[in-house]
Coordinates of C-alpha atoms and ligand atoms in Angstrom, one line a residue:
M8 CA 11.6 -7.3 19.3
G9 CA 11.3 -11.0 20.2
R10 CA 13.5 -10.4 23.3
L11 CA 11.1 -7.8 24.7
P12 CA 8.4 -8.6 27.3
I13 CA 5.0 -9.2 25.6
A14 CA 2.7 -6.2 25.7
N15 CA -0.8 -7.4 26.4
S16 CA -2.8 -4.6 28.0
P17 CA -6.5 -4.7 27.0
D18 CA -6.1 -1.0 26.0
L19 CA -3.3 -1.8 23.4
L20 CA -5.4 -2.0 20.3
V21 CA -2.5 -2.3 17.8
G22 CA 0.9 -3.4 19.0
A23 CA 4.0 -4.7 17.3
A24 CA 2.8 -8.2 16.3
T25 CA 1.0 -7.2 13.1
G26 CA 3.8 -5.0 11.7
D27 CA 1.4 -2.0 11.6
D28 CA 2.5 1.6 10.9
A29 CA 1.9 2.8 14.4
A30 CA 0.8 1.6 17.8
V31 CA -2.7 2.4 19.0
W32 CA -3.7 2.7 22.6
R33 CA -7.3 3.1 23.7
I34 CA -8.3 6.1 25.8
D35 CA -12.1 5.4 25.8
D36 CA -14.7 4.0 23.4
T37 CA -14.3 6.7 20.8
R38 CA -10.7 7.8 21.2
A39 CA -7.3 6.2 21.0
L40 CA -3.8 7.5 20.8
V41 CA -1.7 6.7 17.7
A42 CA 2.1 6.7 18.3
T43 CA 4.9 6.3 15.8
V44 CA 8.6 7.2 15.4
D45 CA 10.6 7.4 12.2
F46 CA 13.9 9.0 11.1
I47 CA 15.9 9.1 7.9
T48 CA 19.4 9.9 6.6
P49 CA 19.7 12.7 4.0
V50 CA 18.1 11.9 0.7
V51 CA 18.6 15.3 -1.0
D52 CA 21.2 18.0 -0.8
D53 CA 19.0 20.9 0.4
A54 CA 18.5 20.8 4.2
R55 CA 15.1 22.4 4.3
T56 CA 13.8 20.0 1.7
W57 CA 15.3 17.1 3.7
G58 CA 13.4 18.4 6.7
R59 CA 10.2 18.5 4.8
I60 CA 10.7 15.0 3.5
A61 CA 11.6 13.6 7.0
A62 CA 8.5 15.2 8.6
T63 CA 6.2 14.1 5.8
N64 CA 7.6 10.6 6.1
S65 CA 7.3 10.4 9.9
V66 CA 3.7 11.7 10.1
S67 CA 2.6 9.4 7.3
D68 CA 2.4 6.4 9.7
V69 CA -0.3 8.3 11.6
Y70 CA -2.3 8.8 8.4
A71 CA -1.7 5.2 7.5
M72 CA -3.6 4.2 10.6
G73 CA -6.5 6.6 9.8
G74 CA -5.4 9.0 12.6
T75 CA -4.9 12.7 13.0
P76 CA -1.5 14.0 14.2
V77 CA -1.6 16.3 17.2
F78 CA 2.0 16.9 18.4
A79 CA 5.5 15.6 17.7
L80 CA 9.0 15.4 19.1
N81 CA 12.1 15.9 17.0
I82 CA 14.9 13.3 16.7
A83 CA 18.1 14.5 15.2
G84 CA 21.7 13.2 14.7
W85 CA 24.1 15.9 13.7
A86 CA 27.8 16.0 12.8
R87 CA 28.5 19.2 14.8
D88 CA 32.2 19.2 14.1
T89 CA 31.8 19.1 10.3
L90 CA 28.4 20.5 9.5
P91 CA 27.3 24.1 10.3
L92 CA 24.5 24.3 12.8
E93 CA 22.6 26.7 10.5
L94 CA 22.0 23.7 8.2
L95 CA 20.2 21.9 11.1
G96 CA 18.2 25.1 11.6
D97 CA 17.2 24.9 7.9
A98 CA 16.1 21.3 8.3
M99 CA 14.1 22.3 11.4
A100 CA 12.4 25.0 9.3
G101 CA 11.4 22.3 6.8
I102 CA 9.9 20.2 9.6
G103 CA 8.0 23.3 10.7
D104 CA 6.7 23.8 7.2
V105 CA 5.1 20.3 7.3
A106 CA 3.8 20.6 10.9
T107 CA 2.0 23.8 10.0
A108 CA 0.6 22.4 6.8
A109 CA -0.6 19.2 8.5
G110 CA -1.9 21.0 11.6
F111 CA 0.3 19.5 14.4
V112 CA 2.9 21.1 16.6
I113 CA 6.5 20.3 17.5
V114 CA 6.8 20.3 21.3
G115 CA 10.4 19.3 21.9
G116 CA 13.0 16.8 20.9
H117 CA 16.5 15.4 21.3
T118 CA 19.7 15.8 19.2
I119 CA 22.9 13.7 19.5
D120 CA 26.3 14.1 17.9
D121 CA 26.4 11.7 14.9
P122 CA 28.8 11.5 12.0
E123 CA 25.9 10.6 9.7
P124 CA 23.1 13.1 10.0
K125 CA 19.6 11.7 10.8
L126 CA 16.3 13.5 11.2
G127 CA 12.8 12.4 12.1
L128 CA 9.9 12.7 14.5
A129 CA 8.0 10.8 17.1
V130 CA 4.4 11.7 16.3
I131 CA 1.4 11.3 18.5
G132 CA -2.2 11.5 17.2
F133 CA -5.7 10.5 17.8
V134 CA -7.8 7.9 16.0
D135 CA -11.4 6.7 16.3
P136 CA -10.9 3.0 17.2
A137 CA -14.0 2.1 15.2
R138 CA -12.5 3.6 12.0
M139 CA -8.8 2.8 12.2
L140 CA -7.0 1.4 9.2
T141 CA -4.8 -1.6 9.9
N142 CA -2.7 -4.2 8.1
A143 CA -5.3 -6.9 9.0
G144 CA -8.2 -4.9 7.6
L145 CA -8.3 -6.0 4.0
R146 CA -11.5 -7.8 2.9
A147 CA -12.0 -10.4 0.1
G148 CA -12.9 -8.9 -3.2
Q149 CA -11.8 -5.3 -2.5
V150 CA -9.9 -3.2 -5.0
L151 CA -6.4 -2.0 -4.1
I152 CA -5.6 1.7 -4.5
L153 CA -2.1 3.3 -4.4
T154 CA -1.9 7.1 -3.9
K155 CA 1.6 7.9 -5.1
P156 CA 3.9 6.6 -7.9
L157 CA 6.7 4.2 -7.2
G158 CA 10.4 4.8 -8.0
I159 CA 11.6 7.0 -5.2
G160 CA 14.2 4.5 -4.1
V161 CA 15.7 4.4 -7.6
I162 CA 15.9 8.2 -7.8
T163 CA 17.3 8.8 -4.3
T164 CA 20.0 6.1 -5.1
A165 CA 20.8 8.0 -8.3
I166 CA 21.1 11.2 -6.3
K167 CA 23.7 9.5 -4.0
Q168 CA 25.6 8.3 -7.1
G169 CA 25.5 11.7 -8.7
R170 CA 23.4 10.3 -11.6
A171 CA 20.0 12.0 -11.1
D172 CA 19.2 15.1 -13.3
E173 CA 17.2 18.0 -12.0
G174 CA 13.9 16.7 -13.4
A175 CA 14.3 13.4 -11.6
V176 CA 15.1 15.1 -8.3
A177 CA 12.2 17.5 -8.6
A178 CA 9.8 14.6 -9.4
A179 CA 11.0 12.6 -6.4
V180 CA 10.9 15.6 -4.0
E181 CA 7.3 16.4 -5.2
V182 CA 6.2 12.9 -4.3
M183 CA 8.1 12.7 -1.0
T184 CA 6.8 16.0 0.3
T185 CA 3.1 15.3 -0.5
L186 CA 1.3 14.6 2.8
N187 CA -0.9 11.5 3.0
D188 CA -3.6 13.4 5.0
V189 CA -6.1 13.7 2.2
A190 CA -5.5 10.1 1.1
S191 CA -6.2 8.9 4.6
R192 CA -9.4 10.9 4.9
V193 CA -10.7 9.7 1.6
A194 CA -9.8 6.1 2.4
I195 CA -11.9 6.3 5.7
A196 CA -14.8 8.2 4.0
R197 CA -15.0 5.5 1.3
G198 CA -15.1 2.6 3.6
A199 CA -11.5 1.4 3.7
T200 CA -10.6 -0.7 6.8
G201 CA -7.1 -1.9 5.7
A202 CA -4.3 0.5 4.8
T203 CA -0.5 1.0 5.1
D204 CA 2.0 3.4 3.7
V205 CA 4.5 2.1 1.1
T206 CA 7.9 2.8 2.6
G207 CA 11.2 0.8 3.1
F208 CA 9.9 -2.7 2.1
G209 CA 8.3 -1.5 -1.2
L210 CA 4.9 -2.2 -2.5
L211 CA 5.5 -6.0 -2.5
G212 CA 6.8 -6.0 1.1
H213 CA 4.1 -3.9 2.6
G214 CA 1.4 -5.4 0.5
G215 CA 2.5 -8.9 1.3
R216 CA 2.5 -8.1 5.0
M217 CA -1.1 -6.8 4.8
A218 CA -2.1 -9.9 2.9
R219 CA -0.7 -12.2 5.6
E220 CA -2.2 -10.2 8.4
S221 CA -5.6 -10.1 6.7
G222 CA -5.6 -13.8 5.7
V223 CA -6.0 -13.1 2.0
D224 CA -4.0 -13.2 -1.2
L225 CA -3.4 -10.1 -3.4
S226 CA -2.8 -9.6 -7.1
F227 CA -1.1 -6.5 -8.5
S228 CA -1.6 -5.4 -12.1
M229 CA 1.7 -4.0 -13.3
R230 CA 0.1 -2.2 -16.2
T231 CA -1.8 0.2 -13.9
V232 CA 0.9 0.7 -11.2
P233 CA 2.0 4.4 -11.4
V234 CA 5.8 4.7 -11.7
L235 CA 7.9 7.9 -12.0
D236 CA 9.3 8.1 -15.6
A237 CA 12.7 9.1 -14.3
A238 CA 12.9 6.0 -12.2
R239 CA 12.1 3.7 -15.2
R240 CA 14.9 5.4 -17.2
L241 CA 17.4 5.2 -14.3
L242 CA 16.5 1.5 -13.6
A243 CA 17.2 0.8 -17.3
D244 CA 20.6 2.3 -16.8
G245 CA 21.3 -0.1 -13.9
V246 CA 20.4 2.1 -10.9
F247 CA 18.7 0.1 -8.2
P248 CA 19.1 0.3 -4.4
G249 CA 20.6 -2.5 -2.4
G250 CA 17.5 -2.3 -0.1
G251 CA 15.4 -3.2 -3.1
E252 CA 17.4 -6.4 -3.8
R253 CA 16.9 -7.3 -0.1
N254 CA 13.2 -6.6 -0.4
L255 CA 12.9 -8.9 -3.4
A256 CA 14.8 -11.7 -1.7
S257 CA 12.5 -11.5 1.4
V258 CA 9.2 -11.8 -0.7
V259 CA 10.3 -14.2 -3.4
D260 CA 8.9 -17.3 -1.7
S261 CA 5.4 -15.8 -1.5
L262 CA 5.4 -14.3 -5.0
D263 CA 3.8 -15.6 -8.3
V264 CA 4.9 -13.6 -11.3
D265 CA 3.2 -14.0 -14.7
S266 CA 5.6 -14.6 -17.6
S267 CA 4.3 -11.3 -19.2
V268 CA 5.9 -9.3 -16.4
S269 CA 9.5 -8.3 -16.8
P270 CA 12.2 -8.6 -14.0
E271 CA 12.6 -4.7 -14.2
D272 CA 8.9 -4.3 -13.4
V273 CA 9.1 -6.7 -10.4
R274 CA 12.1 -4.6 -9.2
L275 CA 10.0 -1.4 -9.3
L276 CA 7.4 -3.1 -7.1
A277 CA 10.1 -3.9 -4.6
D278 CA 11.7 -0.4 -4.7
P279 CA 12.0 1.0 -1.2
Q280 CA 10.1 4.3 -0.9
T281 CA 10.9 7.2 1.4
S282 CA 7.6 9.0 2.2
G283 CA 5.6 6.8 -0.2
G284 CA 1.9 6.8 -0.8
L285 CA -0.9 5.0 1.0
L286 CA -2.0 1.5 -0.1
F287 CA -5.6 0.8 0.8
A288 CA -8.5 -1.2 -0.4
V289 CA -12.2 -0.3 -1.0
D290 CA -15.2 -2.1 -2.4
E291 CA -15.6 -1.9 -6.2
S292 CA -18.6 0.4 -5.9
S293 CA -16.4 3.1 -4.2
V294 CA -13.5 3.0 -6.7
D295 CA -14.7 5.8 -9.1
Q296 CA -15.4 8.2 -6.2
V297 CA -11.9 7.5 -4.7
L298 CA -10.2 8.2 -8.0
R299 CA -12.2 11.4 -8.4
E300 CA -11.2 12.6 -4.9
L301 CA -7.6 11.6 -5.2
A302 CA -6.1 12.8 -8.5
S303 CA -2.8 10.9 -8.1
A304 CA -4.4 7.6 -7.0
A305 CA -4.5 4.5 -9.2
V306 CA -6.1 1.1 -9.0
V307 CA -3.2 -1.3 -8.7
G308 CA -4.7 -4.7 -7.9
R309 CA -7.3 -6.7 -6.1
V310 CA -7.8 -8.6 -2.8
G311 CA -8.5 -12.3 -3.5
T312 CA -10.8 -14.6 -1.5
A313 CA -11.0 -14.8 2.3
T314 CA -9.0 -18.1 2.4
G315 CA -5.7 -16.7 1.3
T316 CA -2.3 -17.2 2.9
G317 CA -0.6 -14.0 2.0
R318 CA 0.5 -14.9 -1.5
V319 CA 1.1 -12.0 -4.0
R320 CA 0.6 -12.5 -7.7
I321 CA 1.8 -10.0 -10.3
T322 CA 0.1 -9.9 -13.6
W323 CA 0.7 -7.5 -16.5
Ligands
CO29 CO1 4.5 2.9 7.7
CO30 CO1 7.7 3.8 9.7

């Protein structure tokens, strides 16, 4: 990205510099476009389920900005010599399931021949510029909320290794196919200004980036972080994705871990998520209402004082 010309239009409200989930481009005082693109390799065996996961994951970046998706374009890589085209059709049906549920339409796309299948969407939506949720929007003293359990990376790694049982797969699929639309609306309604979705860099990576961009420090309380049971069991059996190790290595310099927190727990916080939940922060007075409105959400930590430098502390 550093080799690209700098984008500095006055209408570019959110660009690449802050590592946000999507770009935001102003149309007028009350409307802006949100644009994002994301695609993934297969994480489950069933094509239609993979399509649902890919679409839920792609549109999540619009919700993470506080936006509403309007339309999307498919992006697909397909091994046409070795995989039946009907399977790609099944995957498309899965994308369609999500588009219908989320209220956006698929208006086109592009497929290339690719030995490793890939699937995703470029999604366009609208956001009110006065109410968007950015990486730089955390405020001192707020409470951090996470809307889905962690552990998806551990389970999808186990699937690839043939070590995940049916229950583990079902638990991960349930999480990966849950839209972040309601979470986004609740976050905005309850006064959040900072949010992201927890995806490839894990809770520590995405949380740390928000802390840096917001000029604050964060603390996570491991005791209250929701984690899929199957992921804990598989991690204990030695299953952990390589991407999680890379995530840990990239955050270790800005991390302070209390001695009461185990190395396994720190790994779970660095586990890369496919189609993970929203991480956002609200004032203490709004927490009870958020938890009532979002059954799967949990308080996972706090935003420190306004003089932070992006350090992340983990306590039990
Ligand atoms: Co994102
Ligand atoms: Co993304």
